[in-house]
C-alpha cells in the first residue's frame, strides 16, 4: 500500500458514465497499480455495451503510451495527464523555476519555454533509456544569467520527451481548453462515486473473503448506487 503496509486486498476498477453518473463497470484485479488497466477497461465497455465512448478520462496512474496508443486505435480519445501534467494539477511540482515541470510546453509548436523566456525547440532524435526520444534545447544557454542554476555543469539545458505521435496528440488534447474542461468531470464522477459508496452506502470494505464473493458484493453495491442515480434522474421516490 502507499503507506508501505501490506494488506490482503484487491485493486478496484470503476468506470462511470459522465452523462448519467451511472457505474458502467466495476471489477477487481490483483495488480498493484492502475498502469495497465486502461486497455482491459476499454475492452470491457466495448464488448459489454457494443459501443466505444468518444472520450476516456483517467488520472495519471493509468498513463502509459501503450495504453494511450490502444485507446486511439479504438477510436477513443484519451484525456489523461502525464507526470508533469499531474504535478501541476495536484500542486506538487518543484519550487525550482528551472524544473522541467515548470516550463510551459507547446505541443503545437513542439517547444518548451524556460524561465528566461527562451524557446527550447526540437534539436534531434536520440536513443535514451532504450527508446527514441525528442531532444529539446536552445543555443541561448551560454548567455543566460540562470545557466549555473538551470544547466548546472552542462553547457546547455537539455530536455527529452518520447518520440511518439500519440504522446504529442494526447498532449494537444489534454492541454486544450476543451480537454481541461472535460478532465474536470473525472473527479466529479469517478471520485464522487467512491465517496458515495463509502459515505452514503457505508461500503468501506467487503466483509467476505474470496474474489468471487467480493465481486458479488461490489455488483450489489453498484446496483444500489445506480438505482439511486436513476431515482434522482426521474425525480421519483422509491418505496
Tab-separated table of C-alpha atoms in Angstrom:
chain	number	residue	atom	x	y	z
A	1	UNK	CA	0.000	0.000	0.000
A	2	UNK	CA	1.048	3.665	-0.240
A	3	UNK	CA	1.753	3.746	3.499
A	4	UNK	CA	4.131	0.791	2.975
A	5	UNK	CA	1.854	-1.626	4.843
A	6	UNK	CA	0.830	-4.969	3.357
A	7	UNK	CA	-2.879	-5.752	3.222
A	8	UNK	CA	-4.985	-8.572	1.835
A	9	UNK	CA	-6.870	-6.582	-0.779
A	10	UNK	CA	-7.853	-6.220	-4.423
A	11	UNK	CA	-7.443	-3.243	-6.734
A	12	UNK	CA	-10.883	-1.863	-7.584
A	13	UNK	CA	-11.521	-0.596	-11.106
A	14	UNK	CA	-14.611	1.512	-11.743
A	15	UNK	CA	-15.844	3.295	-14.855
A	16	UNK	CA	-18.578	5.919	-14.542
A	17	UNK	CA	-20.569	7.446	-17.402
A	18	UNK	CA	-20.234	11.230	-17.131
A	19	UNK	CA	-23.606	11.900	-18.785
A	20	UNK	CA	-25.694	9.825	-16.380
A	21	UNK	CA	-23.374	9.297	-13.434
A	22	UNK	CA	-24.067	5.541	-13.602
A	23	UNK	CA	-21.419	2.944	-12.846
A	24	UNK	CA	-20.930	1.008	-16.091
A	25	UNK	CA	-18.006	-1.151	-14.975
A	26	UNK	CA	-16.997	-2.455	-11.570
A	27	UNK	CA	-14.251	-5.090	-11.393
A	28	UNK	CA	-11.328	-6.058	-9.207
A	29	UNK	CA	-7.820	-7.042	-10.256
A	30	UNK	CA	-4.764	-8.341	-8.454
A	31	UNK	CA	-2.279	-5.846	-9.886
A	32	UNK	CA	-0.522	-3.380	-7.603
A	33	UNK	CA	-1.176	-0.297	-9.758
A	34	UNK	CA	-3.540	1.079	-12.412
A	35	UNK	CA	-0.744	1.241	-15.008
A	36	UNK	CA	-2.098	-1.487	-17.322
A	37	UNK	CA	-5.810	-1.226	-16.555
A	38	UNK	CA	-6.950	1.211	-19.268
A	39	UNK	CA	-6.914	-1.348	-22.104
A	40	UNK	CA	-8.990	-4.029	-20.281
A	41	UNK	CA	-11.466	-1.355	-19.138
A	42	UNK	CA	-11.960	-0.167	-22.709
A	43	UNK	CA	-12.346	-3.753	-23.918
A	44	UNK	CA	-14.959	-4.418	-21.235
A	45	UNK	CA	-17.014	-1.369	-22.212
A	46	UNK	CA	-16.874	-2.118	-25.950
A	47	UNK	CA	-17.719	-5.807	-25.519
A	48	UNK	CA	-20.454	-5.254	-22.924
A	49	UNK	CA	-22.244	-2.281	-24.471
A	50	UNK	CA	-21.244	-2.780	-28.128
A	51	UNK	CA	-20.222	0.850	-28.379
A	52	UNK	CA	-16.992	2.792	-27.940
A	53	UNK	CA	-17.092	6.000	-25.886
A	54	UNK	CA	-15.917	9.216	-27.506
A	55	UNK	CA	-13.563	10.018	-24.620
A	56	UNK	CA	-12.000	8.221	-21.689
A	57	UNK	CA	-10.963	10.227	-18.617
A	58	UNK	CA	-8.418	8.803	-16.188
A	59	UNK	CA	-5.803	10.040	-13.756
A	60	UNK	CA	-2.029	9.783	-14.162
A	61	UNK	CA	-1.958	6.288	-12.656
A	62	UNK	CA	-3.339	4.959	-15.951
A	63	UNK	CA	-0.843	6.828	-18.123
A	64	UNK	CA	1.305	4.747	-20.457
A	65	UNK	CA	1.994	5.316	-24.138
A	66	UNK	CA	0.986	1.726	-24.926
A	67	UNK	CA	-2.384	2.345	-23.233
A	68	UNK	CA	-2.742	5.738	-24.958
A	69	UNK	CA	-1.972	4.199	-28.343
A	70	UNK	CA	-4.504	1.414	-27.793
A	71	UNK	CA	-7.191	3.941	-26.878
A	72	UNK	CA	-6.641	5.833	-30.133
A	73	UNK	CA	-6.657	2.539	-32.085
A	74	UNK	CA	-10.211	2.001	-30.813
A	75	UNK	CA	-11.289	5.481	-31.893
A	76	UNK	CA	-11.400	6.688	-28.274
A	77	UNK	CA	-9.751	9.970	-27.296
A	78	UNK	CA	-7.812	9.627	-24.007
A	79	UNK	CA	-7.769	12.652	-21.708
A	80	UNK	CA	-5.108	11.537	-19.267
A	81	UNK	CA	-2.337	13.618	-17.661
A	82	UNK	CA	1.295	12.592	-17.798
A	83	UNK	CA	3.556	13.023	-14.769
A	84	UNK	CA	4.251	16.725	-15.374
A	85	UNK	CA	0.578	17.474	-16.027
A	86	UNK	CA	-0.405	15.621	-12.849
A	87	UNK	CA	2.088	17.534	-10.702
A	88	UNK	CA	0.646	20.841	-11.900
A	89	UNK	CA	-2.897	19.647	-11.220
A	90	UNK	CA	-2.012	18.424	-7.725
A	91	UNK	CA	0.241	21.370	-6.910
A	92	UNK	CA	3.148	19.032	-6.202
A	93	UNK	CA	5.580	20.359	-8.790
A	94	UNK	CA	9.020	21.524	-7.736
A	95	UNK	CA	9.528	25.030	-6.357
A	96	UNK	CA	12.538	25.310	-8.665
A	97	UNK	CA	11.507	27.660	-11.517
A	98	UNK	CA	14.003	25.883	-13.774
A	99	UNK	CA	12.454	22.439	-13.264
A	100	UNK	CA	11.022	20.817	-16.376
A	101	UNK	CA	7.530	20.637	-14.871
A	102	UNK	CA	7.554	24.447	-14.533
A	103	UNK	CA	8.479	25.031	-18.164
A	104	UNK	CA	5.325	25.519	-20.274
A	105	UNK	CA	5.172	23.108	-23.200
A	106	UNK	CA	3.520	23.965	-26.503
A	107	UNK	CA	2.595	20.696	-28.287
A	108	UNK	CA	1.566	22.581	-31.435
A	109	UNK	CA	4.990	24.212	-31.879
A	110	UNK	CA	6.888	21.436	-30.094
A	111	UNK	CA	8.769	23.753	-27.742
A	112	UNK	CA	9.343	24.441	-24.063
A	113	UNK	CA	9.642	27.947	-22.635
A	114	UNK	CA	12.259	28.329	-19.916
A	115	UNK	CA	12.288	30.808	-17.031
A	116	UNK	CA	14.465	33.156	-19.133
A	117	UNK	CA	11.682	33.123	-21.764
A	118	UNK	CA	13.808	31.222	-24.271
A	119	UNK	CA	12.331	28.532	-26.501
A	120	UNK	CA	13.761	25.034	-26.241
A	121	UNK	CA	12.985	23.509	-29.631
A	122	UNK	CA	13.485	20.025	-31.061
A	123	UNK	CA	17.208	19.613	-31.676
A	124	UNK	CA	17.205	15.995	-32.765
A	125	UNK	CA	16.026	12.461	-32.128
A	126	UNK	CA	18.232	10.356	-29.869
A	127	UNK	CA	18.132	6.997	-28.144
A	128	UNK	CA	17.815	7.360	-24.380
A	129	UNK	CA	16.868	4.772	-21.775
A	130	UNK	CA	16.289	2.223	-24.509
A	131	UNK	CA	13.828	4.266	-26.574
A	132	UNK	CA	13.808	7.039	-29.139
A	133	UNK	CA	13.213	10.488	-27.717
A	134	UNK	CA	12.913	14.066	-28.921
A	135	UNK	CA	15.737	16.246	-27.628
A	136	UNK	CA	14.926	19.880	-26.803
A	137	UNK	CA	17.489	22.642	-26.320
A	138	UNK	CA	18.202	26.315	-27.019
A	139	UNK	CA	21.520	27.759	-28.132
A	140	UNK	CA	20.967	30.738	-25.843
A	141	UNK	CA	22.044	28.838	-22.712
A	142	UNK	CA	25.658	30.158	-22.662
A	143	UNK	CA	24.313	33.729	-22.442
A	144	UNK	CA	21.680	33.008	-19.810
A	145	UNK	CA	22.115	34.549	-16.315
A	146	UNK	CA	20.479	31.435	-14.814
A	147	UNK	CA	22.757	28.949	-16.578
A	148	UNK	CA	24.556	27.807	-13.417
A	149	UNK	CA	21.189	27.116	-11.727
A	150	UNK	CA	19.390	25.622	-14.704
A	151	UNK	CA	22.030	23.778	-16.755
A	152	UNK	CA	24.405	23.358	-13.797
A	153	UNK	CA	27.656	21.811	-15.065
A	154	UNK	CA	26.422	21.344	-18.636
A	155	UNK	CA	26.812	23.793	-21.473
A	156	UNK	CA	23.138	23.514	-22.417
A	157	UNK	CA	19.922	22.586	-20.645
A	158	UNK	CA	18.520	19.583	-22.487
A	159	UNK	CA	15.018	18.129	-22.115
A	160	UNK	CA	13.599	14.900	-23.521
A	161	UNK	CA	10.165	13.663	-24.486
A	162	UNK	CA	9.063	10.422	-26.193
A	163	UNK	CA	9.400	10.314	-29.973
A	164	UNK	CA	5.858	9.082	-30.318
A	165	UNK	CA	2.956	10.682	-32.247
A	166	UNK	CA	0.488	9.562	-29.589
A	167	UNK	CA	2.407	11.458	-26.897
A	168	UNK	CA	2.068	14.680	-28.905
A	169	UNK	CA	-1.580	14.067	-29.808
A	170	UNK	CA	-2.522	13.287	-26.195
A	171	UNK	CA	-0.681	16.397	-25.038
A	172	UNK	CA	-2.563	18.574	-27.532
A	173	UNK	CA	-5.915	17.185	-26.403
A	174	UNK	CA	-5.181	17.363	-22.686
A	175	UNK	CA	-3.812	20.928	-22.735
A	176	UNK	CA	-6.599	22.273	-24.949
A	177	UNK	CA	-9.377	24.307	-23.260
A	178	UNK	CA	-11.884	21.579	-24.157
A	179	UNK	CA	-9.625	18.876	-22.738
A	180	UNK	CA	-9.106	20.776	-19.485
A	181	UNK	CA	-12.859	21.283	-19.149
A	182	UNK	CA	-13.663	17.623	-19.806
A	183	UNK	CA	-10.996	16.372	-17.406
A	184	UNK	CA	-12.731	18.128	-14.511
A	185	UNK	CA	-15.610	15.650	-14.882
A	186	UNK	CA	-13.272	12.804	-13.827
A	187	UNK	CA	-13.015	13.984	-10.235
A	188	UNK	CA	-16.716	14.838	-10.059
A	189	UNK	CA	-17.936	11.427	-11.219
A	190	UNK	CA	-15.155	8.948	-10.525
A	191	UNK	CA	-14.040	10.233	-7.124
A	192	UNK	CA	-17.648	11.153	-6.383
A	193	UNK	CA	-18.740	7.560	-6.948
A	194	UNK	CA	-16.136	6.247	-4.500
A	195	UNK	CA	-17.188	8.853	-1.969
A	196	UNK	CA	-20.866	7.924	-2.222
A	197	UNK	CA	-20.110	4.216	-1.914
A	198	UNK	CA	-18.094	4.852	1.244
A	199	UNK	CA	-20.057	7.637	2.917
A	200	UNK	CA	-23.670	7.175	1.829
A	201	UNK	CA	-23.811	3.421	1.297
A	202	UNK	CA	-21.337	2.770	4.136
A	203	UNK	CA	-19.375	0.335	1.988
A	204	UNK	CA	-15.870	0.640	3.421
A	205	UNK	CA	-14.776	-2.887	2.514
A	206	UNK	CA	-16.156	-6.314	1.718
A	207	UNK	CA	-16.825	-8.397	4.781
A	208	UNK	CA	-16.287	-11.600	2.816
A	209	UNK	CA	-13.135	-13.294	1.557
A	210	UNK	CA	-12.548	-14.632	-1.923
A	211	UNK	CA	-12.569	-12.895	-5.288
A	212	UNK	CA	-15.953	-14.203	-6.423
A	213	UNK	CA	-17.671	-13.174	-3.186
A	214	UNK	CA	-16.061	-9.748	-3.192
A	215	UNK	CA	-17.141	-9.192	-6.812
A	216	UNK	CA	-20.739	-10.088	-5.883
A	217	UNK	CA	-20.639	-7.530	-3.061
A	218	UNK	CA	-19.351	-4.884	-5.470
A	219	UNK	CA	-22.039	-5.671	-8.060
A	220	UNK	CA	-24.767	-5.340	-5.430
A	221	UNK	CA	-23.347	-2.024	-4.239
A	222	UNK	CA	-23.153	-0.787	-7.845
A	223	UNK	CA	-26.800	-1.748	-8.394
A	224	UNK	CA	-27.855	0.215	-5.312
A	225	UNK	CA	-25.721	3.152	-6.456
A	226	UNK	CA	-27.265	3.139	-9.938
A	227	UNK	CA	-30.828	2.839	-8.605
A	228	UNK	CA	-30.221	5.948	-6.511
A	229	UNK	CA	-28.942	7.771	-9.607
A	230	UNK	CA	-31.931	6.659	-11.684
A	231	UNK	CA	-34.289	7.800	-8.922
A	232	UNK	CA	-32.636	11.224	-8.934
A	233	UNK	CA	-32.880	11.474	-12.738
A	234	UNK	CA	-36.563	10.507	-12.693
A	235	UNK	CA	-37.223	12.654	-9.634
A	236	UNK	CA	-39.321	9.922	-8.029
A	237	UNK	CA	-39.433	8.326	-4.608
A	238	UNK	CA	-38.615	4.648	-4.335
A	239	UNK	CA	-40.725	2.657	-1.865
